[in-house]
CSV table of C-alpha atoms and ligand atoms in Angstrom, one decimal:
chain,number,residue,atom,x,y,z
F,1,UNK,CA,74.9,77.0,97.4
F,2,UNK,CA,77.1,79.8,95.8
F,3,UNK,CA,73.9,81.9,95.2
F,4,UNK,CA,72.8,81.5,98.9
F,5,UNK,CA,76.7,82.6,100.1
F,6,UNK,CA,77.0,85.4,97.5
F,7,UNK,CA,73.6,87.2,98.9
F,8,UNK,CA,74.7,87.1,102.3
F,9,UNK,CA,78.0,88.2,101.5
F,10,UNK,CA,76.4,90.8,99.3
F,11,UNK,CA,74.5,92.1,101.2
F,12,UNK,CA,77.1,92.7,104.6
F,13,UNK,CA,79.1,94.5,102.0
F,14,UNK,CA,75.7,96.9,100.5
F,15,UNK,CA,75.0,97.3,103.9
F,16,UNK,CA,79.1,98.2,105.8
F,17,UNK,CA,79.0,100.9,102.5
F,18,UNK,CA,78.4,103.8,105.0
F,19,UNK,CA,78.4,107.2,104.6
F,20,UNK,CA,82.2,108.6,105.5
F,21,UNK,CA,82.3,109.7,109.0
F,22,UNK,CA,84.8,111.9,108.5
F,23,UNK,CA,86.0,113.7,105.2
F,24,UNK,CA,88.7,115.9,104.2
F,25,UNK,CA,89.3,118.4,101.2
F,26,UNK,CA,92.7,119.6,100.5
F,27,UNK,CA,93.0,122.7,98.3
F,28,UNK,CA,96.3,123.6,96.6
F,29,UNK,CA,96.9,125.9,99.3
F,30,UNK,CA,98.3,123.3,101.3
F,31,UNK,CA,99.6,120.7,98.3
F,32,UNK,CA,101.3,123.9,97.7
F,33,UNK,CA,103.4,124.0,101.1
F,34,UNK,CA,103.5,120.2,101.3
F,35,UNK,CA,105.5,119.7,98.6
F,36,UNK,CA,108.0,123.1,98.9
F,37,UNK,CA,109.1,121.9,102.7
F,38,UNK,CA,108.8,118.7,100.9
F,39,UNK,CA,111.5,120.2,98.9
F,40,UNK,CA,113.7,121.5,101.7
F,41,UNK,CA,114.0,118.9,104.3
F,42,UNK,CA,114.6,116.6,101.5
F,43,UNK,CA,117.9,118.5,100.5
F,44,UNK,CA,117.0,117.5,96.9
F,45,UNK,CA,119.2,120.5,96.0
F,46,UNK,CA,121.8,119.3,97.3
F,47,UNK,CA,121.8,116.0,96.2
F,48,UNK,CA,121.1,117.0,92.7
F,49,UNK,CA,124.2,119.3,92.5
F,50,UNK,CA,126.5,116.4,94.1
F,51,UNK,CA,124.3,114.0,91.5
F,52,UNK,CA,125.7,116.8,88.9
F,53,UNK,CA,128.7,117.1,89.7
F,54,UNK,CA,129.5,113.6,89.5
F,55,UNK,CA,130.8,112.0,86.1
F,56,UNK,CA,127.4,110.8,84.1
F,57,UNK,CA,127.9,107.2,82.6
F,58,UNK,CA,125.3,108.9,79.2
F,59,UNK,CA,127.2,111.4,79.2
F,60,UNK,CA,129.5,110.9,76.2
F,61,UNK,CA,132.4,112.5,75.2
F,62,UNK,CA,132.2,115.0,72.8
F,63,UNK,CA,134.6,116.0,70.1
F,64,UNK,CA,136.3,118.9,71.0
F,65,UNK,CA,135.5,119.6,74.9
F,66,UNK,CA,136.5,118.3,77.5
F,67,UNK,CA,135.6,118.5,81.5
F,68,UNK,CA,132.3,118.4,81.3
F,69,UNK,CA,130.9,119.5,84.2
F,70,UNK,CA,127.5,120.6,85.5
F,71,UNK,CA,127.1,122.9,88.1
F,72,UNK,CA,125.5,125.8,90.3
F,73,UNK,CA,121.9,124.5,89.8
F,74,UNK,CA,119.3,127.1,91.1
F,75,UNK,CA,116.5,127.1,93.3
F,76,UNK,CA,113.6,125.0,91.8
F,77,UNK,CA,110.6,126.8,91.4
F,78,UNK,CA,107.5,124.5,91.9
F,79,UNK,CA,104.2,124.8,90.1
F,80,UNK,CA,101.9,122.2,91.1
F,81,UNK,CA,97.7,121.3,88.9
F,82,UNK,CA,95.7,118.8,89.9
F,83,UNK,CA,94.7,116.4,87.3
F,84,UNK,CA,91.0,115.5,87.6
F,85,UNK,CA,90.2,112.1,88.1
F,86,UNK,CA,94.4,111.9,88.2
F,87,UNK,CA,96.2,113.8,91.1
F,88,UNK,CA,98.6,116.1,90.7
F,89,UNK,CA,100.7,118.0,87.7
F,90,UNK,CA,103.7,118.9,88.8
F,91,UNK,CA,106.5,120.8,86.5
F,92,UNK,CA,109.9,122.3,87.9
F,93,UNK,CA,111.5,125.4,87.0
F,94,UNK,CA,115.4,125.2,87.1
F,95,UNK,CA,118.6,126.2,85.9
F,96,UNK,CA,121.8,125.0,85.8
F,97,UNK,CA,125.6,125.9,83.9
F,98,UNK,CA,127.7,123.3,81.7
F,99,UNK,CA,131.2,123.8,81.8
F,100,UNK,CA,133.8,122.4,79.9
F,101,UNK,CA,137.1,123.3,77.6
F,102,UNK,CA,136.4,123.9,74.4
F,103,UNK,CA,139.4,122.5,72.1
F,104,UNK,CA,140.7,125.6,71.7
F,105,UNK,CA,141.7,125.6,75.1
F,106,UNK,CA,139.0,128.5,75.7
F,107,UNK,CA,136.0,128.1,79.0
F,108,UNK,CA,132.8,126.5,77.8
F,109,UNK,CA,129.7,127.7,79.7
F,110,UNK,CA,126.1,126.2,79.1
F,111,UNK,CA,123.7,128.1,81.0
F,112,UNK,CA,120.1,126.6,80.4
F,113,UNK,CA,117.1,126.7,81.4
F,114,UNK,CA,114.9,123.7,81.9
F,115,UNK,CA,111.5,122.6,83.3
F,116,UNK,CA,110.8,119.0,84.9
F,117,UNK,CA,107.7,117.8,85.0
F,118,UNK,CA,105.7,114.9,86.0
F,119,UNK,CA,102.0,113.5,86.1
F,120,UNK,CA,102.3,112.1,90.4
F,121,UNK,CA,99.2,109.9,90.2
F,122,UNK,CA,97.1,110.3,93.7
F,123,UNK,CA,96.7,106.2,95.1
F,124,UNK,CA,96.5,103.8,98.6
F,125,UNK,CA,98.9,102.4,99.0
F,126,UNK,CA,97.5,98.0,99.2
F,127,UNK,CA,99.7,97.6,102.3
F,128,UNK,CA,99.3,100.2,104.5
F,129,UNK,CA,96.2,101.4,103.1
F,130,UNK,CA,97.3,105.9,103.1
F,131,UNK,CA,97.0,107.7,100.5
F,132,UNK,CA,100.3,107.6,98.2
F,133,UNK,CA,101.4,110.0,95.3
F,134,UNK,CA,103.7,107.8,92.4
F,135,UNK,CA,105.0,109.7,89.7
F,136,UNK,CA,104.4,108.8,86.6
F,137,UNK,CA,106.6,110.1,82.5
F,138,UNK,CA,109.2,112.5,83.5
F,139,UNK,CA,110.1,114.9,81.0
F,140,UNK,CA,112.7,116.7,80.6
F,141,UNK,CA,111.5,120.6,78.6
F,142,UNK,CA,114.7,123.1,77.7
F,143,UNK,CA,113.0,126.1,78.2
F,144,UNK,CA,116.4,128.0,77.4
F,145,UNK,CA,119.9,127.6,76.2
F,146,UNK,CA,122.4,130.7,76.1
F,147,UNK,CA,126.1,129.5,75.7
F,148,UNK,CA,129.8,131.6,75.2
F,149,UNK,CA,131.3,129.3,72.6
F,150,UNK,CA,133.0,131.2,69.1
F,151,UNK,CA,129.2,131.9,66.7
F,152,UNK,CA,131.3,129.9,63.9
F,153,UNK,CA,130.6,126.6,66.5
F,154,UNK,CA,127.6,127.2,67.7
F,155,UNK,CA,124.6,126.2,65.6
F,156,UNK,CA,125.7,122.5,64.9
F,157,UNK,CA,127.6,121.4,68.0
F,158,UNK,CA,125.1,123.5,70.2
F,159,UNK,CA,122.5,121.5,69.0
F,160,UNK,CA,124.3,117.8,68.7
F,161,UNK,CA,125.4,118.4,72.1
F,162,UNK,CA,121.9,119.2,73.5
F,163,UNK,CA,120.4,116.2,71.2
F,164,UNK,CA,122.6,113.5,72.5
F,165,UNK,CA,123.8,115.1,75.6
F,166,UNK,CA,121.0,117.0,77.7
F,167,UNK,CA,118.3,115.1,76.5
F,168,UNK,CA,119.8,111.5,76.9
F,169,UNK,CA,121.1,112.4,80.6
F,170,UNK,CA,118.9,115.2,82.4
F,171,UNK,CA,116.1,113.3,82.7
F,172,UNK,CA,117.8,110.2,84.7
F,173,UNK,CA,119.2,113.2,87.2
F,174,UNK,CA,116.4,115.4,87.8
F,175,UNK,CA,113.6,112.8,87.0
F,176,UNK,CA,114.6,111.0,90.2
F,177,UNK,CA,114.5,114.7,92.6
F,178,UNK,CA,111.0,114.2,92.2
F,179,UNK,CA,110.3,110.9,93.4
F,180,UNK,CA,112.5,111.9,96.0
F,181,UNK,CA,110.2,115.3,97.2
F,182,UNK,CA,107.6,112.6,97.1
F,183,UNK,CA,108.9,110.1,99.2
F,184,UNK,CA,109.1,112.6,102.3
F,185,UNK,CA,105.4,113.6,100.8
F,186,UNK,CA,103.6,110.9,100.9
F,187,UNK,CA,105.9,110.6,104.5
F,188,UNK,CA,103.6,112.4,105.6
F,189,UNK,CA,100.7,110.4,105.8
F,190,UNK,CA,101.7,107.7,108.0
F,191,UNK,CA,100.8,108.5,111.3
F,192,UNK,CA,97.0,108.7,109.4
F,193,UNK,CA,96.9,105.5,110.7
F,194,UNK,CA,98.1,105.4,114.6
F,195,UNK,CA,95.1,105.0,116.6
F,196,UNK,CA,94.6,108.1,118.4
F,197,UNK,CA,93.8,108.0,122.9
F,198,UNK,CA,90.5,109.6,123.5
F,199,UNK,CA,91.2,110.1,126.7
F,200,UNK,CA,91.6,106.4,128.6
F,201,UNK,CA,88.1,105.4,127.9
F,202,UNK,CA,89.4,104.7,123.7
F,203,UNK,CA,90.4,104.8,120.1
F,204,UNK,CA,90.8,106.7,117.4
F,205,UNK,CA,91.8,105.3,113.9
F,206,UNK,CA,91.2,107.8,111.0
F,207,UNK,CA,90.7,105.3,108.2
F,208,UNK,CA,90.9,105.3,104.2
F,209,UNK,CA,87.2,104.3,103.0
F,210,UNK,CA,89.0,104.5,99.5
F,211,UNK,CA,91.5,105.9,97.5
F,212,UNK,CA,91.7,109.8,97.7
F,213,UNK,CA,89.7,111.5,94.3
F,214,UNK,CA,91.3,114.3,92.2
F,215,UNK,CA,89.1,117.5,91.5
F,216,UNK,CA,89.6,120.2,89.3
F,217,UNK,CA,90.2,122.2,92.5
F,218,UNK,CA,90.9,120.1,95.2
F,219,UNK,CA,91.8,115.7,96.7
F,220,UNK,CA,89.1,114.3,98.6
F,221,UNK,CA,89.6,111.9,101.2
F,222,UNK,CA,87.6,109.9,102.6
F,223,UNK,CA,87.1,108.3,106.4
F,224,UNK,CA,85.5,105.7,108.0
F,225,UNK,CA,87.0,106.7,111.2
F,226,UNK,CA,87.0,103.4,114.1
F,227,UNK,CA,85.8,104.5,117.5
F,228,UNK,CA,87.6,101.7,120.2
F,229,UNK,CA,86.8,101.3,123.3
F,230,UNK,CA,90.0,100.2,125.8
F,231,UNK,CA,88.5,97.0,126.8
F,232,UNK,CA,85.9,96.1,124.1
F,233,UNK,CA,84.6,96.2,120.6
F,234,UNK,CA,84.3,99.3,118.3
F,235,UNK,CA,81.8,101.8,118.3
F,236,UNK,CA,80.0,101.6,115.0
F,237,UNK,CA,79.8,105.1,113.7
F,238,UNK,CA,75.6,104.3,113.5
F,239,UNK,CA,74.0,107.7,111.2
F,240,UNK,CA,70.5,107.7,109.8
F,241,UNK,CA,71.6,108.5,106.8
F,242,UNK,CA,72.0,112.0,107.1
F,243,UNK,CA,73.4,114.1,104.2
F,244,UNK,CA,76.6,114.7,104.7
F,245,UNK,CA,78.4,117.7,102.4
F,246,UNK,CA,80.7,120.4,102.2
F,247,UNK,CA,78.6,123.8,102.1
F,248,UNK,CA,78.7,125.8,99.5
F,249,UNK,CA,81.0,128.9,99.2
F,250,UNK,CA,84.6,127.9,100.3
F,251,UNK,CA,87.9,129.9,98.5
F,252,UNK,CA,89.5,128.0,95.7
F,253,UNK,CA,92.2,126.4,96.5
F,254,UNK,CA,91.4,126.0,100.0
F,255,UNK,CA,91.1,123.2,102.4
F,256,UNK,CA,88.7,121.4,104.9
F,257,UNK,CA,88.7,118.9,106.9
F,258,UNK,CA,84.5,118.3,107.8
F,259,UNK,CA,83.6,115.7,111.1
F,260,UNK,CA,80.2,113.8,110.9
F,261,UNK,CA,77.9,114.4,114.1
F,262,UNK,CA,78.1,110.2,114.7
F,263,UNK,CA,81.5,110.2,114.5
F,264,UNK,CA,81.5,112.5,117.8
F,265,UNK,CA,78.7,110.7,118.5
F,266,UNK,CA,81.0,107.9,118.9
F,267,UNK,CA,83.6,108.9,120.7
F,268,UNK,CA,81.9,111.0,123.2
F,269,UNK,CA,79.4,106.9,123.7
F,270,UNK,CA,83.1,105.6,124.9
F,271,UNK,CA,83.6,108.6,126.9
F,272,UNK,CA,79.6,107.4,127.8
F,273,UNK,CA,80.6,105.8,131.2
F,274,UNK,CA,83.0,109.1,132.8
F,275,UNK,CA,80.0,110.6,132.2
F,276,UNK,CA,78.1,108.8,135.5
F,277,UNK,CA,78.4,111.1,138.4
F,278,UNK,CA,78.4,111.0,142.5
F,279,UNK,CA,77.8,114.7,144.3
F,280,UNK,CA,78.0,114.8,148.0
F,281,UNK,CA,78.8,118.2,148.2
F,282,UNK,CA,76.7,120.2,151.1
F,283,UNK,CA,77.4,123.4,148.6
F,284,UNK,CA,77.9,122.9,144.8
F,285,UNK,CA,78.2,126.5,142.9
F,286,UNK,CA,75.7,128.7,143.8
F,287,UNK,CA,72.8,126.6,145.0
F,288,UNK,CA,71.3,126.6,148.5
F,289,UNK,CA,72.9,124.1,151.1
F,290,UNK,CA,72.3,120.1,149.1
F,291,UNK,CA,69.9,118.9,152.0
F,292,UNK,CA,66.7,117.6,152.9
F,293,UNK,CA,65.1,121.2,153.9
F,294,UNK,CA,65.7,122.4,150.7
F,295,UNK,CA,64.2,120.2,148.6
F,296,UNK,CA,61.3,120.1,150.8
F,297,UNK,CA,60.3,123.7,149.5
F,298,UNK,CA,59.3,122.0,146.3
F,299,UNK,CA,58.3,118.7,148.0
F,300,UNK,CA,57.1,119.0,151.3
F,301,UNK,CA,56.7,115.4,152.2
F,302,UNK,CA,60.9,115.6,152.5
F,303,UNK,CA,59.9,117.4,155.5
F,304,UNK,CA,57.7,115.1,157.4
F,305,UNK,CA,60.1,112.5,155.9
F,306,UNK,CA,63.0,113.9,157.3
F,307,UNK,CA,62.3,116.4,160.7
F,308,UNK,CA,65.7,117.6,161.1
F,309,UNK,CA,67.9,118.3,157.9
F,310,UNK,CA,69.8,115.0,156.4
F,311,UNK,CA,72.5,116.1,153.5
F,312,UNK,CA,72.0,114.9,149.7
F,313,UNK,CA,73.7,112.6,148.0
F,314,UNK,CA,72.8,112.8,144.0
F,315,UNK,CA,73.9,109.9,141.6
F,316,UNK,CA,73.4,110.6,137.4
F,317,UNK,CA,74.3,108.2,135.6
F,318,UNK,CA,74.0,108.1,131.7
F,319,UNK,CA,71.4,105.2,131.0
F,320,UNK,CA,71.6,105.7,126.5
F,321,UNK,CA,74.9,106.4,124.4
F,322,UNK,CA,75.1,110.2,124.3
F,323,UNK,CA,74.0,111.9,120.7
F,324,UNK,CA,75.8,114.8,119.1
F,325,UNK,CA,73.2,116.7,116.1
F,326,UNK,CA,74.3,119.6,114.1
F,327,UNK,CA,71.9,122.0,112.4
F,328,UNK,CA,73.3,125.0,110.7
F,329,UNK,CA,75.2,126.9,113.8
F,330,UNK,CA,74.0,124.9,116.7
F,331,UNK,CA,75.2,122.1,117.7
F,332,UNK,CA,73.2,119.7,120.6
F,333,UNK,CA,74.3,116.6,123.0
F,334,UNK,CA,71.2,115.1,124.2
F,335,UNK,CA,71.2,113.1,127.0
F,336,UNK,CA,69.1,110.5,128.9
F,337,UNK,CA,70.2,110.0,132.4
F,338,UNK,CA,68.5,108.8,135.6
F,339,UNK,CA,68.5,111.0,138.8
F,340,UNK,CA,68.7,109.5,141.8
F,341,UNK,CA,68.8,111.6,145.2
F,342,UNK,CA,69.7,109.7,149.1
F,343,UNK,CA,69.4,110.9,152.2
F,344,UNK,CA,72.8,110.8,153.9
F,345,UNK,CA,73.2,108.8,156.5
F,346,UNK,CA,75.3,108.5,160.1
F,347,UNK,CA,78.8,107.6,158.7
F,348,UNK,CA,79.0,103.4,158.0
F,349,UNK,CA,75.1,103.4,156.9
F,350,UNK,CA,74.4,103.9,152.8
F,351,UNK,CA,72.5,106.0,151.9
F,352,UNK,CA,68.9,106.1,151.6
F,353,UNK,CA,66.9,106.6,148.1
F,354,UNK,CA,64.6,109.7,148.1
F,355,UNK,CA,63.8,109.0,144.5
F,356,UNK,CA,64.7,107.9,141.1
F,357,UNK,CA,64.3,110.3,138.2
F,358,UNK,CA,64.6,110.2,134.2
F,359,UNK,CA,65.5,113.5,133.0
F,360,UNK,CA,65.9,113.8,129.1
F,361,UNK,CA,68.0,117.1,128.5
F,362,UNK,CA,69.9,118.9,126.0
F,363,UNK,CA,73.3,120.8,126.2
F,364,UNK,CA,74.6,123.2,123.7
F,365,UNK,CA,78.4,122.3,122.3
F,366,UNK,CA,80.8,124.7,120.9
F,367,UNK,CA,83.6,123.7,119.8
F,368,UNK,CA,87.6,125.0,119.3
F,369,UNK,CA,90.6,123.6,118.6
F,370,UNK,CA,93.4,123.3,121.1
F,371,UNK,CA,96.4,121.6,121.3
F,372,UNK,CA,95.9,119.9,117.5
F,373,UNK,CA,92.3,118.1,119.2
F,374,UNK,CA,88.6,119.0,119.0
F,375,UNK,CA,87.5,120.9,121.7
F,376,UNK,CA,84.4,121.2,123.5
F,377,UNK,CA,82.6,123.2,126.3
F,378,UNK,CA,78.3,122.3,126.8
F,379,UNK,CA,75.9,124.6,128.6
F,380,UNK,CA,72.6,124.0,129.5
F,381,UNK,CA,70.2,123.8,126.6
F,382,UNK,CA,66.7,122.5,127.5
F,383,UNK,CA,65.0,120.3,130.2
F,384,UNK,CA,64.0,118.1,128.0
F,385,UNK,CA,61.5,115.8,130.3
F,386,UNK,CA,61.5,114.5,133.4
F,387,UNK,CA,59.5,111.6,134.7
F,388,UNK,CA,59.3,109.8,138.1
F,389,UNK,CA,60.7,106.2,138.2
F,390,UNK,CA,60.7,105.1,141.9
F,391,UNK,CA,60.1,107.2,144.8
F,392,UNK,CA,60.1,106.4,149.2
F,393,UNK,CA,58.2,109.1,150.2
F,394,UNK,CA,54.8,108.5,147.7
F,395,UNK,CA,53.6,109.7,145.9
F,396,UNK,CA,54.7,114.2,145.1
F,397,UNK,CA,54.4,115.6,141.1
F,398,UNK,CA,58.2,115.4,139.5
F,399,UNK,CA,57.3,118.9,137.4
F,400,UNK,CA,57.5,121.1,140.7
F,401,UNK,CA,61.3,119.7,140.1
F,402,UNK,CA,62.0,121.2,137.6
F,403,UNK,CA,63.8,124.7,138.3
F,404,UNK,CA,65.5,123.1,141.0
F,405,UNK,CA,66.8,119.8,138.4
F,406,UNK,CA,67.6,122.2,135.8
F,407,UNK,CA,69.8,124.2,138.9
F,408,UNK,CA,71.5,121.5,140.0
F,409,UNK,CA,72.4,120.3,135.8
F,410,UNK,CA,73.7,123.2,135.5
F,411,UNK,CA,75.9,124.3,138.9
F,412,UNK,CA,76.7,120.4,139.4
F,413,UNK,CA,76.5,118.3,137.0
F,414,UNK,CA,77.7,119.8,133.7
F,415,UNK,CA,81.2,121.8,135.4
F,416,UNK,CA,82.0,117.3,135.5
F,417,UNK,CA,81.2,117.0,132.1
F,418,UNK,CA,83.0,119.6,130.6
F,419,UNK,CA,85.6,118.4,132.9
F,420,UNK,CA,85.3,115.1,131.2
F,421,UNK,CA,85.7,116.7,127.6
F,422,UNK,CA,88.5,118.8,128.2
F,423,UNK,CA,90.1,115.4,126.6
F,424,UNK,CA,89.8,116.2,123.4
F,425,UNK,CA,88.9,114.4,120.3
F,426,UNK,CA,92.4,113.4,117.8
F,427,UNK,CA,92.3,114.7,114.3
F,428,UNK,CA,93.2,112.7,111.6
F,429,UNK,CA,97.0,113.9,111.7
F,430,UNK,CA,98.3,113.9,107.9
F,431,UNK,CA,101.1,116.8,106.5
F,432,UNK,CA,102.0,117.7,110.0
F,433,UNK,CA,98.5,119.1,109.7
F,434,UNK,CA,98.7,122.5,112.6
F,435,UNK,CA,94.7,122.4,113.2
F,436,UNK,CA,95.1,125.4,116.1
F,437,UNK,CA,94.1,128.2,113.3
F,438,UNK,CA,91.7,126.5,112.1
F,439,UNK,CA,87.8,128.5,111.4
F,440,UNK,CA,85.4,126.3,112.4
F,441,UNK,CA,81.8,126.5,111.2
F,442,UNK,CA,78.5,124.1,112.3
F,443,UNK,CA,76.9,122.7,109.1
F,444,UNK,CA,74.2,120.1,108.6
F,445,UNK,CA,75.3,116.5,110.0
F,446,UNK,CA,79.1,118.2,110.7
F,447,UNK,CA,81.6,120.6,111.7
F,448,UNK,CA,83.8,122.1,109.0
F,449,UNK,CA,87.1,122.9,110.3
F,450,UNK,CA,88.4,125.2,107.5
F,451,UNK,CA,91.7,124.7,107.6
F,452,UNK,CA,94.4,128.3,107.4
F,453,UNK,CA,98.5,127.5,106.8
F,454,UNK,CA,100.4,129.5,109.3
G,1,NAG,C1,108.2,126.1,82.6
G,1,NAG,O1,107.8,126.4,83.7
G,1,NAG,C2,106.5,127.5,83.8
G,1,NAG,C3,106.0,127.2,85.5
G,1,NAG,O2,105.3,126.1,85.1
G,1,NAG,C4,106.5,127.6,82.7
G,1,NAG,O3,105.4,128.9,82.8
G,1,NAG,C5,106.7,128.0,81.4
G,1,NAG,O4,105.4,128.0,79.9
G,1,NAG,C6,107.3,126.3,81.3
G,1,NAG,N1,108.1,126.3,79.7
G,1,NAG,C7,108.5,125.2,79.1
G,1,NAG,C8,109.1,125.7,77.2
G,1,NAG,O5,107.2,124.6,79.2
G,2,NAG,C1,82.6,118.5,145.6
G,2,NAG,O1,83.7,118.2,146.8
G,2,NAG,C2,85.0,118.4,145.7
G,2,NAG,C3,86.1,118.7,146.7
G,2,NAG,O2,86.0,119.8,147.8
G,2,NAG,C4,85.0,119.4,144.9
G,2,NAG,O3,86.6,118.8,143.8
G,2,NAG,C5,84.1,118.8,143.5
G,2,NAG,O4,85.1,120.2,142.6
G,2,NAG,C6,83.2,119.2,144.5
G,2,NAG,N1,81.8,119.1,143.1
G,2,NAG,C7,81.0,119.9,142.8
G,2,NAG,C8,79.6,119.8,141.9
G,2,NAG,O5,81.2,121.1,143.8
């Protein structure tokens, strides 16, 4: 029995192990910016100074020196380096002045310059599933020590002071600063777990696929986004196993977000119902009047059936989930629809169906980012096929309608789609990222947002 269970489960596991729907690469540009701003937000410098001013429990009295105080903690300079497979090596260089009174009554001053180093290991928080940095192996390295003590007191006393005191006290004083900054960096991931709305139709949530990985030049976060209908099931990200890869050649240190065509397909599937429209306007854009008379120019039989012109009513329904495809430089939205044309009747009476066509067409998508959402604007790329499913006016050659339908899609339908798409698609909300400056590139099976800082 057990092995059957295992077969089923293992099959399930391998079955669900898909390519990521989105991939984020964080280069040093963003990490530097984030740690720097976390440093500022955490007011860590002020806290360190306040802490340093307090009497330190480990600071043993030193023979001959009284009234020991730490002051003037300097603005720290932070240096970060990626540690492949681990996370980020962080070095905080700062300095401070230690004052006291020497036994001869003179003021003593020791100016120390020091480096605090630690490795910030990148993990995935077990409770929240969010990325998380955790510091390890914090050390304080004295870079430089200067003192105003008389030179005869010098080497021995200072050495003793440094060894017994600074090396013991400073880590306790400085290392919490590293942790405090990380709390702020970690906090900036919390919104990533929020389900973000795609119009009224549903939500998308950028869920981590696995623990983020670190290479020599970036941190990579793989997402398996959850696209959820408002009232209903999640829409699976059904890729055809196309490779999703970053193109080569991005500048060292830069950051990118790669969204798969599969993810965009699932998000647009959420909007599928909103893409169904009914147009009953007499005048639409630059089209000739929407009447049976206009239609008769393409299908003479219409004139026989409707000697007196009637208004046309058109229903377009998307009858298969929309599909987004991407080839370097070009992205298409593939739509399968039914287009039914009706002749309107007098008030109160339902319109009469003239014919129903299956129409398969591609729209070209142009992408941009506005207010941190991915925006799409479409235009007609090509009408791919037109086939007649039913007709109340007898047989006719539907190919005669190609020009008419093409113009119709362009003038009447695509503006409606573009209106629907204005809801925009949410982008992963992490580290307070501003996507508005991103440069967009369409690559094989995906869209790259080359992230820029202000
Ligand atoms: C202290 O840190 C700075 C900046 O990272 C580095 O250039 C310097 O070599 C470090 N000094 C020591 C003694 O580790
Ligand atoms: C039809 O008319 C309505 C009301 O004037 C307008 O809002 C809508 O945009 C028109 N539709 C098309 C496809 O022109």
